[in-house]
Amino acid sequence: MSEYGQVKLGKLKLKGGEKSKKKSKKNKRKHDEEGGESSSSTKAWNEETKKYHGWWPLKTFEDLGCGIVAVQTSFKNSYIFAVDNGTLRLGSEHDDHLEAIPMEEEIFTLIKISENKIAFKSGYGKYVSVNARGDVMARSEAVGPQEQIEVVIENEKIALQGHNGYFITINDEGDFKALSRTAKDKEIFILRSNVSRNKKKKTLNEEEEAGDVRQFEINYVKQFQSFKNNRLKLHEGPSSSLEKARNKGKLHEAMLDRREKMKADRYCK
């Protein structure tokens, strides 16, 4: 059902591993004064990661390139749950220590678009989007403006802002809406990943910037096109338009427009 597998967390290597035991009292006192707060923060981070069986919390914009995430609410120990009809619901509470690991339907692929903009892809292969009414659904086949979600981080707390300028929140019926002007408890989310922090992988955005746009379009079309006579049908327009779109950060949107134009031409013939 899911298009991705869970990645086990490797052994965490922290800065300043084993050092010589021979330290002067002066150096030790200086180290405690300068790094005491950092050590306390690291200890708390390790304890929380252990509690969630290796699912560590994202705290910075650099962490957004991790690839696999579960989206947890801050006011309730529950994750966002993707349904096969494209709706998003709040999953059951993970009160028991053994149930802290998110279920398969609660795992998303995180795609980093820019420093502070991301997209979520559910295990059903659909992207999360915010429509004109502020509804948050997972039904899109590609990433356009409505699928781009801005991450706002303050004091290591994360809020998710839709393209309409409103924060994603949960209403009393358990529906996800991007209709909140402010970020309070119900607008704060915890993004967790079990991908090793030491394992650096190319993000989709980096691959787009480095690769050939025509080849990227071929890979994109292969995801959706049903082949007849084993022939791949591509848009006949020049790839130079894709180059221009990539330079403007709108490559996904341009490819979606080309695909929709091909559909329109087919029905008009």
PDB file of C-alpha atoms in Angstrom:
ATOM      1  CA  MET A   1       0.000   0.000   0.000  1.00  0.00           C
ATOM      2  CA  SER A   2       2.781   2.411   0.870  1.00  0.00           C
ATOM      3  CA  GLU A   3       5.330   3.538  -1.692  1.00  0.00           C
ATOM      4  CA  TYR A   4       8.111   3.763   0.784  1.00  0.00           C
ATOM      5  CA  GLY A   5       9.505   1.606   3.567  1.00  0.00           C
ATOM      6  CA  GLN A   6      10.474   2.562   7.046  1.00  0.00           C
ATOM      7  CA  VAL A   7      14.165   3.293   7.518  1.00  0.00           C
ATOM      8  CA  LYS A   8      15.690   2.127  10.771  1.00  0.00           C
ATOM      9  CA  LEU A   9      17.564   4.678  12.797  1.00  0.00           C
ATOM     10  CA  GLY A  10      21.273   3.995  12.901  1.00  0.00           C
ATOM     11  CA  LYS A  11      23.524   4.563  15.854  1.00  0.00           C
ATOM     12  CA  LEU A  12      23.512   8.230  16.737  1.00  0.00           C
ATOM     13  CA  LYS A  13      26.956   9.802  16.765  1.00  0.00           C
ATOM     14  CA  LEU A  14      27.181  12.961  18.801  1.00  0.00           C
ATOM     15  CA  LYS A  15      29.766  15.665  18.587  1.00  0.00           C
ATOM     16  CA  GLY A  16      32.621  15.429  21.003  1.00  0.00           C
ATOM     17  CA  GLY A  17      32.528  11.656  21.436  1.00  0.00           C
ATOM     18  CA  GLU A  18      35.155  10.005  23.632  1.00  0.00           C
ATOM     19  CA  LYS A  19      37.847  12.346  24.777  1.00  0.00           C
ATOM     20  CA  SER A  20      40.807  11.973  26.993  1.00  0.00           C
ATOM     21  CA  LYS A  21      39.879  11.584  30.642  1.00  0.00           C
ATOM     22  CA  LYS A  22      42.778  13.801  31.654  1.00  0.00           C
ATOM     23  CA  LYS A  23      41.278  17.263  31.892  1.00  0.00           C
ATOM     24  CA  SER A  24      42.199  20.069  34.143  1.00  0.00           C
ATOM     25  CA  LYS A  25      39.551  21.405  36.518  1.00  0.00           C
ATOM     26  CA  LYS A  26      39.789  24.733  34.733  1.00  0.00           C
ATOM     27  CA  ASN A  27      38.940  23.258  31.348  1.00  0.00           C
ATOM     28  CA  LYS A  28      36.158  21.138  32.846  1.00  0.00           C
ATOM     29  CA  ARG A  29      34.623  24.187  34.542  1.00  0.00           C
ATOM     30  CA  LYS A  30      34.836  26.165  31.283  1.00  0.00           C
ATOM     31  CA  HIS A  31      33.206  23.320  29.360  1.00  0.00           C
ATOM     32  CA  ASP A  32      30.343  23.066  31.873  1.00  0.00           C
ATOM     33  CA  GLU A  33      29.711  26.805  31.733  1.00  0.00           C
ATOM     34  CA  GLU A  34      29.698  26.976  27.922  1.00  0.00           C
ATOM     35  CA  GLY A  35      28.087  23.650  27.041  1.00  0.00           C
ATOM     36  CA  GLY A  36      25.828  22.888  29.966  1.00  0.00           C
ATOM     37  CA  GLU A  37      22.664  24.035  28.226  1.00  0.00           C
ATOM     38  CA  SER A  38      23.620  22.222  25.020  1.00  0.00           C
ATOM     39  CA  SER A  39      24.282  18.975  26.921  1.00  0.00           C
ATOM     40  CA  SER A  40      20.919  19.256  28.653  1.00  0.00           C
ATOM     41  CA  SER A  41      19.181  19.832  25.315  1.00  0.00           C
ATOM     42  CA  THR A  42      20.956  16.853  23.756  1.00  0.00           C
ATOM     43  CA  LYS A  43      19.985  14.626  26.678  1.00  0.00           C
ATOM     44  CA  ALA A  44      16.326  15.659  26.379  1.00  0.00           C
ATOM     45  CA  TRP A  45      16.451  15.069  22.605  1.00  0.00           C
ATOM     46  CA  ASN A  46      17.900  11.578  23.124  1.00  0.00           C
ATOM     47  CA  GLU A  47      15.295  10.688  25.741  1.00  0.00           C
ATOM     48  CA  GLU A  48      12.440  11.802  23.492  1.00  0.00           C
ATOM     49  CA  THR A  49      13.887   9.916  20.509  1.00  0.00           C
ATOM     50  CA  LYS A  50      14.207   6.766  22.631  1.00  0.00           C
ATOM     51  CA  LYS A  51      10.604   7.152  23.819  1.00  0.00           C
ATOM     52  CA  TYR A  52       9.390   7.184  20.212  1.00  0.00           C
ATOM     53  CA  HIS A  53      11.614   4.254  19.176  1.00  0.00           C
ATOM     54  CA  GLY A  54      13.964   6.293  17.001  1.00  0.00           C
ATOM     55  CA  TRP A  55      11.427   8.772  15.586  1.00  0.00           C
ATOM     56  CA  TRP A  56      13.255  12.021  16.315  1.00  0.00           C
ATOM     57  CA  PRO A  57      11.651  15.521  16.203  1.00  0.00           C
ATOM     58  CA  LEU A  58      12.627  17.960  13.469  1.00  0.00           C
ATOM     59  CA  LYS A  59      13.726  21.254  14.987  1.00  0.00           C
ATOM     60  CA  THR A  60      15.425  23.272  12.220  1.00  0.00           C
ATOM     61  CA  PHE A  61      15.045  24.047   8.529  1.00  0.00           C
ATOM     62  CA  GLU A  62      18.086  21.856   7.845  1.00  0.00           C
ATOM     63  CA  ASP A  63      16.153  18.861   9.231  1.00  0.00           C
ATOM     64  CA  LEU A  64      13.488  19.244   6.528  1.00  0.00           C
ATOM     65  CA  GLY A  65      15.532  17.222   4.035  1.00  0.00           C
ATOM     66  CA  CYS A  66      15.016  13.975   5.961  1.00  0.00           C
ATOM     67  CA  GLY A  67      12.552  12.455   3.460  1.00  0.00           C
ATOM     68  CA  ILE A  68      10.188  10.446   5.693  1.00  0.00           C
ATOM     69  CA  VAL A  69       8.013  11.990   8.412  1.00  0.00           C
ATOM     70  CA  ALA A  70       5.019  11.462  10.655  1.00  0.00           C
ATOM     71  CA  VAL A  71       3.032  14.596  11.550  1.00  0.00           C
ATOM     72  CA  GLN A  72       2.091  14.638  15.225  1.00  0.00           C
ATOM     73  CA  THR A  73      -0.189  17.137  16.974  1.00  0.00           C
ATOM     74  CA  SER A  74       1.289  19.011  19.906  1.00  0.00           C
ATOM     75  CA  PHE A  75      -1.897  19.020  22.039  1.00  0.00           C
ATOM     76  CA  LYS A  76      -2.719  15.341  21.584  1.00  0.00           C
ATOM     77  CA  ASN A  77      -0.461  12.303  21.196  1.00  0.00           C
ATOM     78  CA  SER A  78      -1.867  11.508  17.744  1.00  0.00           C
ATOM     79  CA  TYR A  79      -0.595  11.570  14.159  1.00  0.00           C
ATOM     80  CA  ILE A  80      -2.246  12.757  10.943  1.00  0.00           C
ATOM     81  CA  PHE A  81      -3.836   9.744   9.257  1.00  0.00           C
ATOM     82  CA  ALA A  82      -4.188   9.490   5.440  1.00  0.00           C
ATOM     83  CA  VAL A  83      -7.326   7.787   4.114  1.00  0.00           C
ATOM     84  CA  ASP A  84      -7.491   6.143   0.682  1.00  0.00           C
ATOM     85  CA  ASN A  85     -10.179   8.626  -0.472  1.00  0.00           C
ATOM     86  CA  GLY A  86      -7.755  11.534  -0.025  1.00  0.00           C
ATOM     87  CA  THR A  87      -9.060  12.848   3.276  1.00  0.00           C
ATOM     88  CA  LEU A  88      -6.859  13.435   6.300  1.00  0.00           C
ATOM     89  CA  ARG A  89      -7.984  12.513   9.783  1.00  0.00           C
ATOM     90  CA  LEU A  90      -6.542  12.592  13.267  1.00  0.00           C
ATOM     91  CA  GLY A  91      -5.385   9.097  14.182  1.00  0.00           C
ATOM     92  CA  SER A  92      -5.941   7.373  17.498  1.00  0.00           C
ATOM     93  CA  GLU A  93      -3.856   8.388  20.473  1.00  0.00           C
ATOM     94  CA  HIS A  94      -0.538   6.594  20.966  1.00  0.00           C
ATOM     95  CA  ASP A  95      -0.637   6.464  24.763  1.00  0.00           C
ATOM     96  CA  ASP A  96       1.148   3.155  25.217  1.00  0.00           C
ATOM     97  CA  HIS A  97       4.943   3.252  24.928  1.00  0.00           C
ATOM     98  CA  LEU A  98       4.894   0.339  22.476  1.00  0.00           C
ATOM     99  CA  GLU A  99       2.394   2.195  20.262  1.00  0.00           C
ATOM    100  CA  ALA A 100       4.531   5.326  19.920  1.00  0.00           C
ATOM    101  CA  ILE A 101       5.665   4.211  16.465  1.00  0.00           C
ATOM    102  CA  PRO A 102       3.408   5.720  13.758  1.00  0.00           C
ATOM    103  CA  MET A 103       1.360   3.345  11.616  1.00  0.00           C
ATOM    104  CA  GLU A 104       1.915   2.998   7.875  1.00  0.00           C
ATOM    105  CA  GLU A 105      -0.988   5.330   7.006  1.00  0.00           C
ATOM    106  CA  GLU A 106       0.525   7.962   9.319  1.00  0.00           C
ATOM    107  CA  ILE A 107       3.818   8.110   7.412  1.00  0.00           C
ATOM    108  CA  PHE A 108       4.395  10.687   4.649  1.00  0.00           C
ATOM    109  CA  THR A 109       7.213  11.478   2.249  1.00  0.00           C
ATOM    110  CA  LEU A 110       8.465  15.010   2.861  1.00  0.00           C
ATOM    111  CA  ILE A 111       9.735  16.853  -0.222  1.00  0.00           C
ATOM    112  CA  LYS A 112      11.794  19.972   0.400  1.00  0.00           C
ATOM    113  CA  ILE A 113      10.995  22.605  -2.236  1.00  0.00           C
ATOM    114  CA  SER A 114      12.934  25.541  -0.815  1.00  0.00           C
ATOM    115  CA  GLU A 115      14.516  26.496   2.492  1.00  0.00           C
ATOM    116  CA  ASN A 116      11.133  26.889   4.211  1.00  0.00           C
ATOM    117  CA  LYS A 117       8.635  25.302   1.796  1.00  0.00           C
ATOM    118  CA  ILE A 118       7.788  21.618   1.615  1.00  0.00           C
ATOM    119  CA  ALA A 119       5.254  19.189   0.175  1.00  0.00           C
ATOM    120  CA  PHE A 120       3.799  16.049   1.749  1.00  0.00           C
ATOM    121  CA  LYS A 121       3.118  12.864  -0.217  1.00  0.00           C
ATOM    122  CA  SER A 122       0.915  10.200   1.350  1.00  0.00           C
ATOM    123  CA  GLY A 123       1.496   6.462   1.111  1.00  0.00           C
ATOM    124  CA  TYR A 124      -1.209   6.399  -1.567  1.00  0.00           C
ATOM    125  CA  GLY A 125       1.012   8.492  -3.847  1.00  0.00           C
ATOM    126  CA  LYS A 126      -1.039  11.696  -3.550  1.00  0.00           C
ATOM    127  CA  TYR A 127       0.189  15.131  -2.478  1.00  0.00           C
ATOM    128  CA  VAL A 128      -1.372  17.160   0.320  1.00  0.00           C
ATOM    129  CA  SER A 129      -2.933  20.420  -0.882  1.00  0.00           C
ATOM    130  CA  VAL A 130      -4.937  23.376   0.433  1.00  0.00           C
ATOM    131  CA  ASN A 131      -7.895  24.393  -1.758  1.00  0.00           C
ATOM    132  CA  ALA A 132      -9.675  27.747  -2.041  1.00  0.00           C
ATOM    133  CA  ARG A 133     -11.963  26.925   0.909  1.00  0.00           C
ATOM    134  CA  GLY A 134      -9.022  26.065   3.131  1.00  0.00           C
ATOM    135  CA  ASP A 135      -9.692  22.316   3.030  1.00  0.00           C
ATOM    136  CA  VAL A 136      -6.571  20.199   3.517  1.00  0.00           C
ATOM    137  CA  MET A 137      -6.683  17.038   1.395  1.00  0.00           C
ATOM    138  CA  ALA A 138      -4.252  14.497  -0.106  1.00  0.00           C
ATOM    139  CA  ARG A 139      -5.554  14.058  -3.660  1.00  0.00           C
ATOM    140  CA  SER A 140      -3.120  15.923  -5.934  1.00  0.00           C
ATOM    141  CA  GLU A 141      -0.970  14.127  -8.487  1.00  0.00           C
ATOM    142  CA  ALA A 142       1.755  16.789  -8.687  1.00  0.00           C
ATOM    143  CA  VAL A 143       3.183  19.731  -6.769  1.00  0.00           C
ATOM    144  CA  GLY A 144       1.824  23.152  -7.669  1.00  0.00           C
ATOM    145  CA  PRO A 145       1.197  26.307  -5.599  1.00  0.00           C
ATOM    146  CA  GLN A 146      -1.619  24.701  -3.573  1.00  0.00           C
ATOM    147  CA  GLU A 147       0.620  21.789  -2.578  1.00  0.00           C
ATOM    148  CA  GLN A 148       3.424  24.008  -1.279  1.00  0.00           C
ATOM    149  CA  ILE A 149       3.300  24.372   2.489  1.00  0.00           C
ATOM    150  CA  GLU A 150       5.410  26.925   4.316  1.00  0.00           C
ATOM    151  CA  VAL A 151       7.103  25.806   7.523  1.00  0.00           C
ATOM    152  CA  VAL A 152       7.243  28.400  10.293  1.00  0.00           C
ATOM    153  CA  ILE A 153       9.650  27.596  13.134  1.00  0.00           C
ATOM    154  CA  GLU A 154       9.827  29.591  16.355  1.00  0.00           C
ATOM    155  CA  ASN A 155      11.541  28.337  19.519  1.00  0.00           C
ATOM    156  CA  GLU A 156      11.797  24.909  17.848  1.00  0.00           C
ATOM    157  CA  LYS A 157       8.006  24.794  17.479  1.00  0.00           C
ATOM    158  CA  ILE A 158       6.589  24.161  14.002  1.00  0.00           C
ATOM    159  CA  ALA A 159       3.461  25.591  12.366  1.00  0.00           C
ATOM    160  CA  LEU A 160       2.364  24.792   8.800  1.00  0.00           C
ATOM    161  CA  GLN A 161       1.032  27.595   6.614  1.00  0.00           C
ATOM    162  CA  GLY A 162      -0.983  26.981   3.439  1.00  0.00           C
ATOM    163  CA  HIS A 163      -0.596  28.923   0.198  1.00  0.00           C
ATOM    164  CA  ASN A 164      -3.642  30.998   1.267  1.00  0.00           C
ATOM    165  CA  GLY A 165      -1.645  32.506   4.129  1.00  0.00           C
ATOM    166  CA  TYR A 166      -3.547  30.687   6.898  1.00  0.00           C
ATOM    167  CA  PHE A 167      -2.157  28.131   9.333  1.00  0.00           C
ATOM    168  CA  ILE A 168      -3.287  24.513   9.207  1.00  0.00           C
ATOM    169  CA  THR A 169      -5.402  23.616  12.232  1.00  0.00           C
ATOM    170  CA  ILE A 170      -7.846  20.951  13.425  1.00  0.00           C
ATOM    171  CA  ASN A 171     -11.488  21.866  13.997  1.00  0.00           C
ATOM    172  CA  ASP A 172     -13.881  20.319  16.520  1.00  0.00           C
ATOM    173  CA  GLU A 173     -15.015  17.700  13.977  1.00  0.00           C
ATOM    174  CA  GLY A 174     -11.424  16.506  13.502  1.00  0.00           C
ATOM    175  CA  ASP A 175     -11.052  18.018  10.017  1.00  0.00           C
ATOM    176  CA  PHE A 176      -7.846  19.698   8.905  1.00  0.00           C
ATOM    177  CA  LYS A 177      -8.338  23.261   7.661  1.00  0.00           C
ATOM    178  CA  ALA A 178      -5.974  26.079   6.686  1.00  0.00           C
ATOM    179  CA  LEU A 179      -8.136  28.840   8.164  1.00  0.00           C
ATOM    180  CA  SER A 180      -6.305  30.033  11.282  1.00  0.00           C
ATOM    181  CA  ARG A 181      -4.693  33.471  11.341  1.00  0.00           C
ATOM    182  CA  THR A 182      -2.564  32.662  14.377  1.00  0.00           C
ATOM    183  CA  ALA A 183      -0.527  29.671  15.506  1.00  0.00           C
ATOM    184  CA  LYS A 184      -1.591  28.398  18.939  1.00  0.00           C
ATOM    185  CA  ASP A 185      -1.797  24.882  20.407  1.00  0.00           C
ATOM    186  CA  LYS A 186      -3.949  23.358  17.651  1.00  0.00           C
ATOM    187  CA  GLU A 187      -1.739  24.876  14.954  1.00  0.00           C
ATOM    188  CA  ILE A 188       1.542  23.519  16.344  1.00  0.00           C
ATOM    189  CA  PHE A 189       2.759  20.198  14.913  1.00  0.00           C
ATOM    190  CA  ILE A 190       5.700  17.918  15.623  1.00  0.00           C
ATOM    191  CA  LEU A 191       7.376  16.442  12.558  1.00  0.00           C
ATOM    192  CA  ARG A 192       9.114  13.152  13.355  1.00  0.00           C
ATOM    193  CA  SER A 193      11.453  11.087  11.207  1.00  0.00           C
ATOM    194  CA  ASN A 194      13.217   7.776  11.659  1.00  0.00           C
ATOM    195  CA  VAL A 195      15.815   8.478   8.953  1.00  0.00           C
ATOM    196  CA  SER A 196      19.315   8.658  10.387  1.00  0.00           C
ATOM    197  CA  ARG A 197      20.460  12.247  10.804  1.00  0.00           C
ATOM    198  CA  ASN A 198      23.922  11.152   9.664  1.00  0.00           C
ATOM    199  CA  LYS A 199      22.634   9.776   6.358  1.00  0.00           C
ATOM    200  CA  LYS A 200      22.648  12.579   3.802  1.00  0.00           C
ATOM    201  CA  LYS A 201      20.405  11.980   0.795  1.00  0.00           C
ATOM    202  CA  LYS A 202      19.686  14.148  -2.206  1.00  0.00           C
ATOM    203  CA  THR A 203      16.313  15.790  -1.945  1.00  0.00           C
ATOM    204  CA  LEU A 204      13.953  15.832  -4.911  1.00  0.00           C
ATOM    205  CA  ASN A 205      14.558  19.552  -5.231  1.00  0.00           C
ATOM    206  CA  GLU A 206      18.326  19.017  -5.506  1.00  0.00           C
ATOM    207  CA  GLU A 207      17.821  16.358  -8.200  1.00  0.00           C
ATOM    208  CA  GLU A 208      15.667  18.751 -10.175  1.00  0.00           C
ATOM    209  CA  GLU A 209      18.308  21.471 -10.022  1.00  0.00           C
ATOM    210  CA  ALA A 210      21.113  19.160 -11.098  1.00  0.00           C
ATOM    211  CA  GLY A 211      19.476  16.864 -13.687  1.00  0.00           C
ATOM    212  CA  ASP A 212      18.310  17.205 -17.287  1.00  0.00           C
ATOM    213  CA  VAL A 213      14.772  18.640 -17.370  1.00  0.00           C
ATOM    214  CA  ARG A 214      13.693  16.421 -20.282  1.00  0.00           C
ATOM    215  CA  GLN A 215      14.756  13.300 -18.408  1.00  0.00           C
ATOM    216  CA  PHE A 216      12.994  14.565 -15.318  1.00  0.00           C
ATOM    217  CA  GLU A 217       9.802  15.031 -17.368  1.00  0.00           C
ATOM    218  CA  ILE A 218      10.115  11.451 -18.678  1.00  0.00           C
ATOM    219  CA  ASN A 219      10.409  10.136 -15.110  1.00  0.00           C
ATOM    220  CA  TYR A 220       7.450  12.298 -14.115  1.00  0.00           C
ATOM    221  CA  VAL A 221       5.210  11.087 -16.968  1.00  0.00           C
ATOM    222  CA  LYS A 222       6.046   7.445 -16.250  1.00  0.00           C
ATOM    223  CA  GLN A 223       4.304   7.782 -12.876  1.00  0.00           C
ATOM    224  CA  PHE A 224       0.903   8.483 -14.429  1.00  0.00           C
ATOM    225  CA  GLN A 225       0.764   7.397 -18.081  1.00  0.00           C
ATOM    226  CA  SER A 226      -0.705   4.065 -19.080  1.00  0.00           C
ATOM    227  CA  PHE A 227       1.354   2.760 -21.990  1.00  0.00           C
ATOM    228  CA  LYS A 228      -0.178   1.602 -25.257  1.00  0.00           C
ATOM    229  CA  ASN A 229       2.092  -0.353 -27.617  1.00  0.00           C
ATOM    230  CA  ASN A 230       4.888   0.376 -25.126  1.00  0.00           C
ATOM    231  CA  ARG A 231       5.105   3.963 -26.386  1.00  0.00           C
ATOM    232  CA  LEU A 232       5.734   6.907 -24.082  1.00  0.00           C
ATOM    233  CA  LYS A 233       3.845  10.037 -25.043  1.00  0.00           C
ATOM    234  CA  LEU A 234       5.448  13.351 -24.102  1.00  0.00           C
ATOM    235  CA  HIS A 235       4.442  16.943 -24.637  1.00  0.00           C
ATOM    236  CA  GLU A 236       5.668  18.182 -28.012  1.00  0.00           C
ATOM    237  CA  GLY A 237       6.659  21.604 -26.742  1.00  0.00           C
ATOM    238  CA  PRO A 238      10.341  22.568 -26.368  1.00  0.00           C
ATOM    239  CA  SER A 239      12.123  21.707 -23.135  1.00  0.00           C
ATOM    240  CA  SER A 240      13.429  25.284 -22.961  1.00  0.00           C
ATOM    241  CA  SER A 241      10.149  26.279 -21.311  1.00  0.00           C
ATOM    242  CA  LEU A 242      10.885  23.744 -18.564  1.00  0.00           C
ATOM    243  CA  GLU A 243      14.336  25.258 -18.089  1.00  0.00           C
ATOM    244  CA  LYS A 244      12.756  28.676 -17.580  1.00  0.00           C
ATOM    245  CA  ALA A 245      10.219  27.225 -15.150  1.00  0.00           C
ATOM    246  CA  ARG A 246      12.979  25.510 -13.176  1.00  0.00           C
ATOM    247  CA  ASN A 247      14.892  28.776 -12.861  1.00  0.00           C
ATOM    248  CA  LYS A 248      11.738  30.337 -11.411  1.00  0.00           C
ATOM    249  CA  GLY A 249      11.182  27.395  -9.026  1.00  0.00           C
ATOM    250  CA  LYS A 250       8.024  26.275 -10.863  1.00  0.00           C
ATOM    251  CA  LEU A 251       9.153  23.066 -12.565  1.00  0.00           C
ATOM    252  CA  HIS A 252       6.446  20.858 -11.034  1.00  0.00           C
ATOM    253  CA  GLU A 253       3.744  23.364 -11.942  1.00  0.00           C
ATOM    254  CA  ALA A 254       5.001  23.606 -15.556  1.00  0.00           C
ATOM    255  CA  MET A 255       5.024  19.818 -15.988  1.00  0.00           C
ATOM    256  CA  LEU A 256       1.504  19.597 -14.572  1.00  0.00           C
ATOM    257  CA  ASP A 257       0.339  22.268 -17.070  1.00  0.00           C
ATOM    258  CA  ARG A 258       1.925  20.334 -19.960  1.00  0.00           C
ATOM    259  CA  ARG A 259       0.232  17.125 -18.843  1.00  0.00           C
ATOM    260  CA  GLU A 260      -3.175  18.832 -18.549  1.00  0.00           C
ATOM    261  CA  LYS A 261      -2.700  20.395 -22.003  1.00  0.00           C
ATOM    262  CA  MET A 262      -2.078  16.916 -23.459  1.00  0.00           C
ATOM    263  CA  LYS A 263      -5.314  15.683 -21.884  1.00  0.00           C
ATOM    264  CA  ALA A 264      -7.256  18.668 -23.260  1.00  0.00           C
ATOM    265  CA  ASP A 265      -5.877  18.114 -26.775  1.00  0.00           C
ATOM    266  CA  ARG A 266      -6.865  14.436 -26.657  1.00  0.00           C
ATOM    267  CA  TYR A 267     -10.465  15.212 -25.731  1.00  0.00           C
ATOM    268  CA  CYS A 268     -10.793  18.002 -28.297  1.00  0.00           C
ATOM    269  CA  LYS A 269      -9.700  15.850 -31.251  1.00  0.00           C
TER     270      LYS A 269
END
